[in-house]
PDB file of C-alpha atoms in Angstrom:
ATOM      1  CA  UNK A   1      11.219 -13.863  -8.654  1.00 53.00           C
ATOM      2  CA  UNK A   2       8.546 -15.079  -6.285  1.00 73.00           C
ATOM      3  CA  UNK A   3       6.931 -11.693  -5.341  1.00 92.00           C
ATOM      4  CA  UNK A   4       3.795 -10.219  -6.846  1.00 95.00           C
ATOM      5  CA  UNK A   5       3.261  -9.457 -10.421  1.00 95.00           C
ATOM      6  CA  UNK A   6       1.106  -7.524 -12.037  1.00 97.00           C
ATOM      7  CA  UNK A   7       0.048  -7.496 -16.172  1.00 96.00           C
ATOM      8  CA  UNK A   8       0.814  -4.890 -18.161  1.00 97.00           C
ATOM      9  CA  UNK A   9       2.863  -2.548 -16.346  1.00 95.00           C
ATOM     10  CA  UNK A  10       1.272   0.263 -18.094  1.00 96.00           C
ATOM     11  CA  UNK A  11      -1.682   0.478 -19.933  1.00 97.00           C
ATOM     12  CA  UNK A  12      -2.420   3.402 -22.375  1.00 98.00           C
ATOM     13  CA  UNK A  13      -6.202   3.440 -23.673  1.00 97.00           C
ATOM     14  CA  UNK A  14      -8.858   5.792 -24.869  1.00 97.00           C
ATOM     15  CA  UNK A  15     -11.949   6.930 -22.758  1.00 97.00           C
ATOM     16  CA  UNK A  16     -14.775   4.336 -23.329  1.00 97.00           C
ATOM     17  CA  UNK A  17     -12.590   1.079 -23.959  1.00 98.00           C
ATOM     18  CA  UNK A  18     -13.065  -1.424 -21.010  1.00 98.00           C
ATOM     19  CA  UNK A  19      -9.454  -2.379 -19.905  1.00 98.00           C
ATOM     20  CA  UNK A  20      -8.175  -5.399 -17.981  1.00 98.00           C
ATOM     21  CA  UNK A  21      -5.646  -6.157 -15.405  1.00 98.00           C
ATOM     22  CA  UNK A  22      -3.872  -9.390 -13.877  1.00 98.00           C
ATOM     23  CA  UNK A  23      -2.248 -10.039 -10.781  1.00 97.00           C
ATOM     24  CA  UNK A  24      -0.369 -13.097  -9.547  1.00 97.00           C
ATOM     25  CA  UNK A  25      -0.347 -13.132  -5.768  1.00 96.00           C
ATOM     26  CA  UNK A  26       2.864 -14.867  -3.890  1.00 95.00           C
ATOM     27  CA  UNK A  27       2.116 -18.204  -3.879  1.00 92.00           C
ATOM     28  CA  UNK A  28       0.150 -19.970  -1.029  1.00 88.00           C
ATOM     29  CA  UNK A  29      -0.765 -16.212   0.150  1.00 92.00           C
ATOM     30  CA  UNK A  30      -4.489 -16.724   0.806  1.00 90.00           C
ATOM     31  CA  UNK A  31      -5.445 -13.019   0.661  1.00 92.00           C
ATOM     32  CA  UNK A  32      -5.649 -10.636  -2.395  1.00 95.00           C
ATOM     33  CA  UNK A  33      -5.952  -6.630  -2.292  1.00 95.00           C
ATOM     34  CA  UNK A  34      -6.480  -4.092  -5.031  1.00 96.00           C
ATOM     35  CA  UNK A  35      -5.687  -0.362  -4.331  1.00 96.00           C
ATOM     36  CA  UNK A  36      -5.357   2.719  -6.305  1.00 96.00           C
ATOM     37  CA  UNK A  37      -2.725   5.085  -6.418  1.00 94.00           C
ATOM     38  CA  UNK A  38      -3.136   8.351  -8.238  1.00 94.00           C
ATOM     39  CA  UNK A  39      -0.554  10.780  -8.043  1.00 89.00           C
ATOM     40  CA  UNK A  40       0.988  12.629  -5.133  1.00 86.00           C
ATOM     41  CA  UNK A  41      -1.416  10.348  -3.009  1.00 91.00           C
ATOM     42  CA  UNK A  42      -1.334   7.037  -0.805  1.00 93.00           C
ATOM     43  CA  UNK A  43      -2.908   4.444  -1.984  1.00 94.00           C
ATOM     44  CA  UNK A  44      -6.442   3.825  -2.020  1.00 94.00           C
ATOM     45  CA  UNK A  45      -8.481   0.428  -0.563  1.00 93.00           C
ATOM     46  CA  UNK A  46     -10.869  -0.974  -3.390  1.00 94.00           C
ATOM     47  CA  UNK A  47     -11.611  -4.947  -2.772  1.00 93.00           C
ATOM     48  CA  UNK A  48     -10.035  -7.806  -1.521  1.00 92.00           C
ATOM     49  CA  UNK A  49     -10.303 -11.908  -1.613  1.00 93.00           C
ATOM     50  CA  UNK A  50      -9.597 -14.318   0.701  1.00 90.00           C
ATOM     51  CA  UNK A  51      -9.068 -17.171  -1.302  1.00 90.00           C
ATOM     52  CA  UNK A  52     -11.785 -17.196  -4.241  1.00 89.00           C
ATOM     53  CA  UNK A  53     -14.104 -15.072  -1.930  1.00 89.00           C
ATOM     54  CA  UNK A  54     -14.565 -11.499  -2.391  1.00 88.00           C
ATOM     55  CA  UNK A  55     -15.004 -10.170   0.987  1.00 86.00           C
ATOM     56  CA  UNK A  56     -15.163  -6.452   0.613  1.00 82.00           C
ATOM     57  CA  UNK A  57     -16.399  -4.472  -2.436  1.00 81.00           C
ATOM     58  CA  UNK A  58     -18.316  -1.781  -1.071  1.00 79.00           C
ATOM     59  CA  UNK A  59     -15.045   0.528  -1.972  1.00 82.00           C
ATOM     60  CA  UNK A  60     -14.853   0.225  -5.343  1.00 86.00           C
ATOM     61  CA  UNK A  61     -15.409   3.005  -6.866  1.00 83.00           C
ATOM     62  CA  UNK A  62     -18.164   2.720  -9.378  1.00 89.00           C
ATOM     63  CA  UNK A  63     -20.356  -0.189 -10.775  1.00 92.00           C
ATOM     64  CA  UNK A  64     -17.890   0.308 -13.976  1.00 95.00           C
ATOM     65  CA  UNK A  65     -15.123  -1.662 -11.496  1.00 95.00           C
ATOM     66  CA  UNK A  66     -15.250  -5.261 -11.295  1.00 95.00           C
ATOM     67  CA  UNK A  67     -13.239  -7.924  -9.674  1.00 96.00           C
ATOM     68  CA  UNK A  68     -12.239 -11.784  -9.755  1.00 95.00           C
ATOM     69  CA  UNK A  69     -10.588 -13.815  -8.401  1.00 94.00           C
ATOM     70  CA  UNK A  70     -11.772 -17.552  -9.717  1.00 89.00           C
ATOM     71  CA  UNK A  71      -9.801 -19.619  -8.784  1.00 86.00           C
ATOM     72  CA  UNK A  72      -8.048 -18.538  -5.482  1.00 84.00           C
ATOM     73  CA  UNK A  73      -4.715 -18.059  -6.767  1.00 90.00           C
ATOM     74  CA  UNK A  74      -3.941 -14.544  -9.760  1.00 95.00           C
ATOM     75  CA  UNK A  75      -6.431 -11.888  -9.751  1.00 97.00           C
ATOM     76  CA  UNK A  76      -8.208  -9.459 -12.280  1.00 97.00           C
ATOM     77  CA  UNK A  77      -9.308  -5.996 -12.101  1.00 97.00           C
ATOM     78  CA  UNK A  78     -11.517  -4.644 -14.644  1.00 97.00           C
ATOM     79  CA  UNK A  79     -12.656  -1.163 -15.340  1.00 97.00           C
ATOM     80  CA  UNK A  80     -15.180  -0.687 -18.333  1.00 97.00           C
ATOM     81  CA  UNK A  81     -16.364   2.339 -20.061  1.00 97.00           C
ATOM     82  CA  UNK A  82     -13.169   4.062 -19.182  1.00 97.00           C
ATOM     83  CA  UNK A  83     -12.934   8.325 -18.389  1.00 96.00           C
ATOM     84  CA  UNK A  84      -9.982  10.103 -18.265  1.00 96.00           C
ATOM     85  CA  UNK A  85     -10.571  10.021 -14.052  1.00 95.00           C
ATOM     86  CA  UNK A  86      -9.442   6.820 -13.883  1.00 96.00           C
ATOM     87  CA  UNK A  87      -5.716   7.689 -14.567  1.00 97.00           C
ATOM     88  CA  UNK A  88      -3.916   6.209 -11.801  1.00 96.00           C
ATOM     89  CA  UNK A  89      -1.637   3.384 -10.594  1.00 95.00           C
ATOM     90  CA  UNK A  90      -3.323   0.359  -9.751  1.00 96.00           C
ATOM     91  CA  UNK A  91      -1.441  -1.932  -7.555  1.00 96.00           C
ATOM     92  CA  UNK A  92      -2.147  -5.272  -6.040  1.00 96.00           C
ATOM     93  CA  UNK A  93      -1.205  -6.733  -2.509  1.00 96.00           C
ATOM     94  CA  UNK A  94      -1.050 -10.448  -1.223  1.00 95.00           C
ATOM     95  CA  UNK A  95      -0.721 -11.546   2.142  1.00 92.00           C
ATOM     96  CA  UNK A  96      -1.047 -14.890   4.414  1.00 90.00           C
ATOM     97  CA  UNK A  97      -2.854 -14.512   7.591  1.00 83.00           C
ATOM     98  CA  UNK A  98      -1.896 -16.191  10.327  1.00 80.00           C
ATOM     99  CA  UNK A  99      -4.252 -15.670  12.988  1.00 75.00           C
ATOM    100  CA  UNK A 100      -4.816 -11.719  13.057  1.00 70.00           C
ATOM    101  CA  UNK A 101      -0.991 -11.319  11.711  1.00 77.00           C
ATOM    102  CA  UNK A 102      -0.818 -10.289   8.453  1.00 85.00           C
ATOM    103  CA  UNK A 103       1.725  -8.048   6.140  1.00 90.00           C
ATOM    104  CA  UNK A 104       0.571  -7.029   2.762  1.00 92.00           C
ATOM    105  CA  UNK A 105       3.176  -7.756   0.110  1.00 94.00           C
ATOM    106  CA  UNK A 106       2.824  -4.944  -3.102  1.00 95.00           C
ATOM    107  CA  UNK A 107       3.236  -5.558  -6.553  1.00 95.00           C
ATOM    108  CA  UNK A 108       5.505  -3.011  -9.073  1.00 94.00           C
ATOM    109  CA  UNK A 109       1.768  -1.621 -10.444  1.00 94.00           C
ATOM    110  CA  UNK A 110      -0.204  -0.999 -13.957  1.00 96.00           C
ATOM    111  CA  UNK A 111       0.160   2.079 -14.646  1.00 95.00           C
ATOM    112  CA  UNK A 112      -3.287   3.684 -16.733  1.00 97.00           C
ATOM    113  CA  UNK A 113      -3.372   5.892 -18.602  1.00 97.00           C
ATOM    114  CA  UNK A 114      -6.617   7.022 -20.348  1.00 97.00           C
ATOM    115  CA  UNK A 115      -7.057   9.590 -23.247  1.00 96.00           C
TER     116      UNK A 115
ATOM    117  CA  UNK B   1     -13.223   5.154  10.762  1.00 78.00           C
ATOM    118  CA  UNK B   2      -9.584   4.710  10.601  1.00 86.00           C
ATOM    119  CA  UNK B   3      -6.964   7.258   9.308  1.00 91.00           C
ATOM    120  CA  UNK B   4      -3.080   8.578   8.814  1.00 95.00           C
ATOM    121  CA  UNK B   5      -1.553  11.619   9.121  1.00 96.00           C
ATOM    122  CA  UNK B   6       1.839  12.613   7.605  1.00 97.00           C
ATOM    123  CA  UNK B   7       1.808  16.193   8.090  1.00 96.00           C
ATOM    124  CA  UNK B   8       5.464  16.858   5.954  1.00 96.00           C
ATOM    125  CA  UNK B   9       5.294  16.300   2.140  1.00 96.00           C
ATOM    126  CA  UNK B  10       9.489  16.984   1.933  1.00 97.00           C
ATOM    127  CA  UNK B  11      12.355  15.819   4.381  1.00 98.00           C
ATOM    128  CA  UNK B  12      15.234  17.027   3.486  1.00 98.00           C
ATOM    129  CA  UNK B  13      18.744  15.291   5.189  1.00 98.00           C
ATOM    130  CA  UNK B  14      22.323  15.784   4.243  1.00 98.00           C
ATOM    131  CA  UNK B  15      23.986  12.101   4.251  1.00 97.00           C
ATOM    132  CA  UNK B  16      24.940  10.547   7.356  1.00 97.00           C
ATOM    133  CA  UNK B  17      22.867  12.719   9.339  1.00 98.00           C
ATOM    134  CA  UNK B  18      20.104  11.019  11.126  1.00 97.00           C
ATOM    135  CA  UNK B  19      16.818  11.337   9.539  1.00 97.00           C
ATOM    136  CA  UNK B  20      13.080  11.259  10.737  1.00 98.00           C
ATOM    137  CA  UNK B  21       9.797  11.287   8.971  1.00 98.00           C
ATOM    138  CA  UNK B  22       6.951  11.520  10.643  1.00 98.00           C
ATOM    139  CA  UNK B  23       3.300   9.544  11.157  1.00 98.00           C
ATOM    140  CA  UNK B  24       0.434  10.373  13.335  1.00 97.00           C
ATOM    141  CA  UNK B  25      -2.641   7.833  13.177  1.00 95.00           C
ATOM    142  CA  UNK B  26      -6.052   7.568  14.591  1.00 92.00           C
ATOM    143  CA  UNK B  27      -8.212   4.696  15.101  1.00 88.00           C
ATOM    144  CA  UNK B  28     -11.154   3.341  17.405  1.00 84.00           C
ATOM    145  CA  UNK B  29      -9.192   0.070  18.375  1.00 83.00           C
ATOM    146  CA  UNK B  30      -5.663  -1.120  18.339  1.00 84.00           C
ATOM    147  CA  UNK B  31      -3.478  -0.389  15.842  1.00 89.00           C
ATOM    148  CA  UNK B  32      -1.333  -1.798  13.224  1.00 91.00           C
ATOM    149  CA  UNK B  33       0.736   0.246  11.612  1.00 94.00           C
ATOM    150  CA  UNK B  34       2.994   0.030   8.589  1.00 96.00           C
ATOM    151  CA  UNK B  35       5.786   1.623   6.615  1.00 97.00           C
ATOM    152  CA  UNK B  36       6.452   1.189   3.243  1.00 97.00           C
ATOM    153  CA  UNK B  37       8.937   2.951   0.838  1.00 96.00           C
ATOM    154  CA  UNK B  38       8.483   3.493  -2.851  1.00 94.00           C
ATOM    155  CA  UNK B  39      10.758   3.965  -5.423  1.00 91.00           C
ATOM    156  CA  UNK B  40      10.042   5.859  -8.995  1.00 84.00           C
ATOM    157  CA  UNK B  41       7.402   3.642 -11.022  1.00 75.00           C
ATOM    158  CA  UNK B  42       8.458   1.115  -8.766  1.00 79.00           C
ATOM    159  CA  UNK B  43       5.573  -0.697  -6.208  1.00 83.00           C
ATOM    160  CA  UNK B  44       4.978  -0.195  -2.127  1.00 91.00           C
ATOM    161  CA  UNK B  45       8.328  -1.984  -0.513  1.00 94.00           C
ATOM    162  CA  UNK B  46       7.393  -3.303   3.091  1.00 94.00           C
ATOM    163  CA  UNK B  47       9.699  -1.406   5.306  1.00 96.00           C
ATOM    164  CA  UNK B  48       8.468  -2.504   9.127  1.00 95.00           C
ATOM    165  CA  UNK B  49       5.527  -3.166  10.869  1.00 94.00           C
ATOM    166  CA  UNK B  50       4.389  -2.305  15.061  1.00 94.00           C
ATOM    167  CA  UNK B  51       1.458  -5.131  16.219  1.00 88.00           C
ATOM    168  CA  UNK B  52       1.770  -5.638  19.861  1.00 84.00           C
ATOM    169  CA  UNK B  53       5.453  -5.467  21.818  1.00 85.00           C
ATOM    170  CA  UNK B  54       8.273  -3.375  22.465  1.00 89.00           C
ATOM    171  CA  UNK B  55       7.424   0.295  21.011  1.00 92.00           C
ATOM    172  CA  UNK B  56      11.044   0.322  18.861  1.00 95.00           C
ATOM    173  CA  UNK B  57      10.507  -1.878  15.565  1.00 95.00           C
ATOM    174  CA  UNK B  58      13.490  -2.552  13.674  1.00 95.00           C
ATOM    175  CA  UNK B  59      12.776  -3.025   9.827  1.00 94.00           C
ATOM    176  CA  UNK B  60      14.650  -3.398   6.653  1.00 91.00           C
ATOM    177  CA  UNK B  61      18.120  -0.963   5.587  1.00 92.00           C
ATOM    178  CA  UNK B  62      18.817  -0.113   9.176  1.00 95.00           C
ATOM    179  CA  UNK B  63      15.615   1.974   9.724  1.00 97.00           C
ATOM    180  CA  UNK B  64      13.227   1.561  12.553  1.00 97.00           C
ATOM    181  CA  UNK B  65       9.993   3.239  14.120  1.00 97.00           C
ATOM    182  CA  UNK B  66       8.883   4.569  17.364  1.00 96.00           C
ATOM    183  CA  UNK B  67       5.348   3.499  18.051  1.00 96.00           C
ATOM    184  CA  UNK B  68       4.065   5.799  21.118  1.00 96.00           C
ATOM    185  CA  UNK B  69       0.511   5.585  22.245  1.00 93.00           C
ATOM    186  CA  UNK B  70      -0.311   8.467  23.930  1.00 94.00           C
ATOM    187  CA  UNK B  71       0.774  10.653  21.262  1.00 95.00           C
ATOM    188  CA  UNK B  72      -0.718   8.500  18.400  1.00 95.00           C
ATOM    189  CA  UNK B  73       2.504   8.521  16.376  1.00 97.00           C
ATOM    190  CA  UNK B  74       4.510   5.977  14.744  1.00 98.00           C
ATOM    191  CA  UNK B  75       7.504   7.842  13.504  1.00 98.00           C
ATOM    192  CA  UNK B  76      10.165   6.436  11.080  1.00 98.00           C
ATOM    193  CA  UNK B  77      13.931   7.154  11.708  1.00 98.00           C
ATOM    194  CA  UNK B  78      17.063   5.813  10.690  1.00 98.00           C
ATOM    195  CA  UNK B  79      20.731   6.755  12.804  1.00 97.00           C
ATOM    196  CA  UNK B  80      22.677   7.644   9.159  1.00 97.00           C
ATOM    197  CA  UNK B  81      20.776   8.499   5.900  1.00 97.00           C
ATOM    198  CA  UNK B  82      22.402   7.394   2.578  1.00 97.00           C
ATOM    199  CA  UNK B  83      21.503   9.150  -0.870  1.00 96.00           C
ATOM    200  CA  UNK B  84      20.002   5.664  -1.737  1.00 94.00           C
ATOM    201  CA  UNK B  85      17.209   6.025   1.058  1.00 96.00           C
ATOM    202  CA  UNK B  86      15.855   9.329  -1.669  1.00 96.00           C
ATOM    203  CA  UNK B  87      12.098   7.406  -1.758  1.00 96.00           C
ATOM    204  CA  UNK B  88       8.680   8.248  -1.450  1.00 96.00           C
ATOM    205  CA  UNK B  89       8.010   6.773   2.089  1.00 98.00           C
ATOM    206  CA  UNK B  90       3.913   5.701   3.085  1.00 97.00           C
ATOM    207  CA  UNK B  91       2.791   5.293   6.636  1.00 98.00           C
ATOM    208  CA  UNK B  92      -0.252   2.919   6.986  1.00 96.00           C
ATOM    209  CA  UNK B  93      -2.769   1.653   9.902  1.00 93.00           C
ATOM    210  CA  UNK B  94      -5.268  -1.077  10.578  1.00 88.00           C
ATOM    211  CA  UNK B  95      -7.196  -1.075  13.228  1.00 78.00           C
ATOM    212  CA  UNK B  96      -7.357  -4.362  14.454  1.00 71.00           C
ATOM    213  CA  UNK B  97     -11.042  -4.394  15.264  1.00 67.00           C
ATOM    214  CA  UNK B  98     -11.837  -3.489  11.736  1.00 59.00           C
ATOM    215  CA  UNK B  99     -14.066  -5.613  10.326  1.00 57.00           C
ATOM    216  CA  UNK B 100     -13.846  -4.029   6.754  1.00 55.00           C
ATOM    217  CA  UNK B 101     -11.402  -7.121   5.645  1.00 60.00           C
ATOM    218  CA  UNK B 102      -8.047  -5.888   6.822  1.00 74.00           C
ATOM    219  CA  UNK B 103      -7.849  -2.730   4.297  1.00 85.00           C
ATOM    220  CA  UNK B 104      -4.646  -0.566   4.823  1.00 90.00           C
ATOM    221  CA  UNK B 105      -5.418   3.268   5.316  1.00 93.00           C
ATOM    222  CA  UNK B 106      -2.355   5.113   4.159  1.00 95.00           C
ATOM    223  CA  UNK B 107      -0.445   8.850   4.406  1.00 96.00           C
ATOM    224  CA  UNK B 108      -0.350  11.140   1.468  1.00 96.00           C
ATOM    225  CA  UNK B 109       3.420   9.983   1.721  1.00 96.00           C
ATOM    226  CA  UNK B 110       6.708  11.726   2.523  1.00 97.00           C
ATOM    227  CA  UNK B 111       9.338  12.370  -0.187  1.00 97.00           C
ATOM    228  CA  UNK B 112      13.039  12.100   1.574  1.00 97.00           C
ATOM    229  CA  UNK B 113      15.450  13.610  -0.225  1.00 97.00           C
ATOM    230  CA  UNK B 114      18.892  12.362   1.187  1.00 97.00           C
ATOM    231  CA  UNK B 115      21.721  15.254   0.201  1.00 96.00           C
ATOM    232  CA  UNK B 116      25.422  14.308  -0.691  1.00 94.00           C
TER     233      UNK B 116
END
Protein backbone atom coordinates (compact mmCIF):
# COMPACT_ATOMS: atom_id res chain seq x y z
CA UNK A 1 0.00 0.00 0.00
CA UNK A 2 1.77 3.20 -0.95
CA UNK A 3 -0.82 5.77 0.33
CA UNK A 4 -0.68 7.62 3.62
CA UNK A 5 -0.59 6.07 6.97
CA UNK A 6 -1.23 7.21 10.02
CA UNK A 7 -0.18 5.57 13.81
CA UNK A 8 -2.52 4.38 15.93
CA UNK A 9 -5.73 4.42 14.31
CA UNK A 10 -7.37 5.24 17.49
CA UNK A 11 -6.11 6.46 20.50
CA UNK A 12 -8.08 6.24 23.84
CA UNK A 13 -6.42 8.39 26.77
CA UNK A 14 -7.32 10.25 29.89
CA UNK A 15 -7.48 14.15 30.20
CA UNK A 16 -3.93 15.40 31.14
CA UNK A 17 -1.74 12.60 29.37
CA UNK A 18 0.24 14.16 26.39
CA UNK A 19 -0.49 11.82 23.37
CA UNK A 20 1.44 11.29 20.13
CA UNK A 21 0.72 10.71 16.56
CA UNK A 22 2.70 9.52 13.31
CA UNK A 23 2.15 9.97 9.82
CA UNK A 24 3.99 8.57 6.81
CA UNK A 25 3.40 10.79 3.81
CA UNK A 26 3.41 9.05 0.10
CA UNK A 27 6.73 8.87 -0.73
CA UNK A 28 8.64 11.69 -2.61
CA UNK A 29 5.40 13.95 -1.73
CA UNK A 30 7.22 17.09 -0.56
CA UNK A 31 4.26 18.58 1.36
CA UNK A 32 2.67 17.45 4.72
CA UNK A 33 -0.85 18.66 6.23
CA UNK A 34 -2.50 18.01 9.56
CA UNK A 35 -6.30 18.66 9.94
CA UNK A 36 -8.91 17.93 12.43
CA UNK A 37 -12.06 16.37 12.04
CA UNK A 38 -14.57 16.34 14.85
CA UNK A 39 -17.81 15.02 14.27
CA UNK A 40 -20.56 15.99 11.86
CA UNK A 41 -17.89 18.59 10.59
CA UNK A 42 -15.28 19.09 7.63
CA UNK A 43 -12.13 19.01 8.42
CA UNK A 44 -10.18 21.57 10.00
CA UNK A 45 -6.54 23.24 8.67
CA UNK A 46 -3.87 23.07 11.59
CA UNK A 47 -0.08 23.11 10.06
CA UNK A 48 1.69 21.99 7.26
CA UNK A 49 5.52 21.22 6.00
CA UNK A 50 7.05 21.51 2.96
CA UNK A 51 9.75 19.26 3.25
CA UNK A 52 11.32 19.59 6.92
CA UNK A 53 9.93 23.24 7.03
CA UNK A 54 6.95 24.13 8.90
CA UNK A 55 5.37 26.78 6.94
CA UNK A 56 2.12 27.52 8.65
CA UNK A 57 1.31 27.11 12.37
CA UNK A 58 -0.60 30.01 13.23
CA UNK A 59 -3.83 27.47 13.12
CA UNK A 60 -3.08 25.25 15.56
CA UNK A 61 -5.14 25.40 18.04
CA UNK A 62 -3.39 25.96 21.30
CA UNK A 63 0.32 26.15 22.46
CA UNK A 64 -0.57 22.46 23.91
CA UNK A 65 -0.27 21.36 19.86
CA UNK A 66 3.00 20.76 18.48
CA UNK A 67 4.37 19.58 15.24
CA UNK A 68 7.48 17.88 13.42
CA UNK A 69 8.46 16.96 10.80
CA UNK A 70 12.52 16.24 11.09
CA UNK A 71 13.47 14.81 8.62
CA UNK A 72 11.27 15.67 5.53
CA UNK A 73 9.74 12.45 5.03
CA UNK A 74 6.73 10.86 8.26
CA UNK A 75 5.30 13.39 10.45
CA UNK A 76 4.21 13.80 14.21
CA UNK A 77 1.47 15.54 15.86
CA UNK A 78 1.52 16.03 19.46
CA UNK A 79 -1.07 17.28 21.82
CA UNK A 80 -0.03 17.55 25.62
CA UNK A 81 -2.03 18.12 28.65
CA UNK A 82 -4.98 16.57 26.97
CA UNK A 83 -9.06 17.83 27.76
CA UNK A 84 -11.85 16.03 26.81
CA UNK A 85 -12.23 18.98 23.76
CA UNK A 86 -9.80 17.48 21.92
CA UNK A 87 -11.93 14.40 20.89
CA UNK A 88 -11.74 14.33 17.28
CA UNK A 89 -10.27 12.66 14.17
CA UNK A 90 -7.01 13.77 13.27
CA UNK A 91 -6.03 13.11 9.78
CA UNK A 92 -2.97 13.80 7.75
CA UNK A 93 -2.58 14.85 3.97
CA UNK A 94 0.51 14.65 1.55
CA UNK A 95 0.83 16.16 -1.65
CA UNK A 96 3.62 17.01 -4.47
CA UNK A 97 3.48 20.38 -5.92
CA UNK A 98 4.18 20.89 -9.16
CA UNK A 99 4.20 24.41 -9.88
CA UNK A 100 0.83 25.78 -8.23
CA UNK A 101 -0.81 22.12 -8.96
CA UNK A 102 -1.29 20.28 -6.12
CA UNK A 103 -3.94 17.45 -4.77
CA UNK A 104 -3.86 16.56 -1.17
CA UNK A 105 -3.80 12.80 -0.66
CA UNK A 106 -5.69 11.80 3.05
CA UNK A 107 -4.74 9.28 5.34
CA UNK A 108 -7.52 6.61 7.09
CA UNK A 109 -7.10 8.99 10.55
CA UNK A 110 -6.32 8.55 14.53
CA UNK A 111 -9.14 8.56 15.99
CA UNK A 112 -8.91 10.33 19.94
CA UNK A 113 -10.57 9.79 22.24
CA UNK A 114 -10.04 11.50 25.65
CA UNK A 115 -11.73 10.69 29.07
CA UNK B 1 -10.79 34.71 3.84
CA UNK B 2 -11.79 31.71 1.98
CA UNK B 3 -14.91 29.50 2.59
CA UNK B 4 -17.55 26.52 1.49
CA UNK B 5 -20.95 26.21 1.57
CA UNK B 6 -22.93 22.92 1.41
CA UNK B 7 -26.24 24.05 2.33
CA UNK B 8 -27.93 20.11 2.41
CA UNK B 9 -26.74 17.84 5.29
CA UNK B 10 -28.97 14.64 3.59
CA UNK B 11 -29.44 13.63 -0.20
CA UNK B 12 -31.51 11.15 -0.51
CA UNK B 13 -31.59 9.07 -4.24
CA UNK B 14 -33.29 5.86 -5.12
CA UNK B 15 -30.60 3.75 -7.28
CA UNK B 16 -30.07 4.51 -10.76
CA UNK B 17 -31.55 7.78 -10.50
CA UNK B 18 -29.21 10.59 -11.12
CA UNK B 19 -27.96 12.25 -8.11
CA UNK B 20 -26.62 15.82 -7.19
CA UNK B 21 -25.07 17.30 -4.14
CA UNK B 22 -24.44 20.55 -3.94
CA UNK B 23 -21.30 23.22 -3.22
CA UNK B 24 -21.28 26.91 -3.19
CA UNK B 25 -17.75 28.61 -2.42
CA UNK B 26 -16.40 32.02 -1.91
CA UNK B 27 -13.04 33.34 -2.26
CA UNK B 28 -11.03 36.67 -3.07
CA UNK B 29 -8.99 34.99 -5.99
CA UNK B 30 -9.29 31.98 -8.17
CA UNK B 31 -10.41 28.98 -7.04
CA UNK B 32 -9.55 25.45 -6.57
CA UNK B 33 -11.95 23.35 -5.61
CA UNK B 34 -12.15 19.76 -4.45
CA UNK B 35 -14.37 16.80 -3.73
CA UNK B 36 -13.69 14.18 -1.57
CA UNK B 37 -15.87 11.23 -0.30
CA UNK B 38 -15.59 9.50 3.03
CA UNK B 39 -16.49 6.32 4.07
CA UNK B 40 -17.35 5.18 7.92
CA UNK B 41 -13.98 5.50 10.05
CA UNK B 42 -12.47 5.46 6.84
CA UNK B 43 -10.11 8.79 5.63
CA UNK B 44 -10.99 11.80 2.90
CA UNK B 45 -10.94 9.77 -0.69
CA UNK B 46 -9.96 12.34 -3.53
CA UNK B 47 -12.94 12.32 -5.75
CA UNK B 48 -12.08 15.30 -8.53
CA UNK B 49 -10.61 18.45 -8.66
CA UNK B 50 -11.63 22.02 -11.07
CA UNK B 51 -8.10 24.33 -11.52
CA UNK B 52 -8.36 26.14 -14.72
CA UNK B 53 -10.27 24.51 -18.06
CA UNK B 54 -13.37 23.20 -19.24
CA UNK B 55 -16.13 23.82 -16.35
CA UNK B 56 -17.23 19.76 -16.47
CA UNK B 57 -14.49 17.70 -14.40
CA UNK B 58 -14.74 14.13 -14.65
CA UNK B 59 -13.41 12.28 -11.44
CA UNK B 60 -13.30 8.86 -10.02
CA UNK B 61 -16.69 6.10 -10.06
CA UNK B 62 -18.31 7.90 -12.93
CA UNK B 63 -19.04 11.16 -11.00
CA UNK B 64 -18.18 14.59 -12.17
CA UNK B 65 -18.69 18.40 -11.17
CA UNK B 66 -19.98 21.49 -12.69
CA UNK B 67 -17.74 24.38 -11.83
CA UNK B 68 -19.82 27.72 -12.77
CA UNK B 69 -18.41 31.08 -11.95
CA UNK B 70 -20.97 33.37 -11.83
CA UNK B 71 -22.95 31.44 -9.49
CA UNK B 72 -19.95 30.39 -7.26
CA UNK B 73 -20.90 26.71 -7.28
CA UNK B 74 -19.12 23.62 -7.92
CA UNK B 75 -21.79 20.99 -7.79
CA UNK B 76 -21.16 17.18 -7.72
CA UNK B 77 -23.39 14.82 -9.86
CA UNK B 78 -23.24 11.49 -11.11
CA UNK B 79 -25.87 10.14 -14.28
CA UNK B 80 -26.85 6.67 -12.08
CA UNK B 81 -26.35 6.39 -8.25
CA UNK B 82 -25.45 2.90 -6.85
CA UNK B 83 -26.13 1.94 -3.06
CA UNK B 84 -22.25 1.79 -2.87
CA UNK B 85 -21.93 5.69 -3.53
CA UNK B 86 -23.95 5.85 0.47
CA UNK B 87 -20.72 8.26 1.75
CA UNK B 88 -20.20 11.26 3.53
CA UNK B 89 -19.17 13.55 0.55
CA UNK B 90 -16.76 17.06 1.45
CA UNK B 91 -16.52 19.95 -0.93
CA UNK B 92 -13.23 21.96 -0.52
CA UNK B 93 -11.57 25.35 -2.00
CA UNK B 94 -8.23 27.06 -2.25
CA UNK B 95 -7.91 30.13 -3.36
CA UNK B 96 -5.06 30.24 -5.42
CA UNK B 97 -3.72 33.55 -4.21
CA UNK B 98 -3.66 32.27 -0.72
CA UNK B 99 -0.63 32.66 0.75
CA UNK B 100 -1.58 30.72 4.02
CA UNK B 101 0.44 27.48 2.56
CA UNK B 102 -2.18 25.87 0.38
CA UNK B 103 -4.71 24.93 3.40
CA UNK B 104 -8.01 23.27 2.15
CA UNK B 105 -11.26 25.03 3.52
CA UNK B 106 -13.94 22.40 3.55
CA UNK B 107 -18.11 21.92 3.73
CA UNK B 108 -19.75 20.61 6.81
CA UNK B 109 -20.22 17.60 4.30
CA UNK B 110 -23.22 15.94 2.64
CA UNK B 111 -24.39 12.45 3.68
CA UNK B 112 -25.88 10.58 0.33
CA UNK B 113 -27.90 8.00 1.08
CA UNK B 114 -28.35 5.90 -2.21
CA UNK B 115 -31.92 3.79 -1.83
CA UNK B 116 -32.37 0.20 -3.33
Amino acid sequence: DTGVSQNPRHKITKRGQNVTFRCDPISEHNRLYWYRQTLGQGPEFLTYFQNEAQLEKSRLLSDRFSAERPKGSFSTLEIQRTEQGDSAMYLCASSLVIGTKETQYFGPGTRLLVL
Amino acid sequence: AQSVAQPEDQVNVAEGNPLTVKCTYSVSGNPYLFWYVQYPNRGLQFLLKYITGDNLVKGSYGFEAEFNKSQTSFHLKKPSALVSDSALYFCAVRDMNNNAGNMLTFGGGTRLMVKP
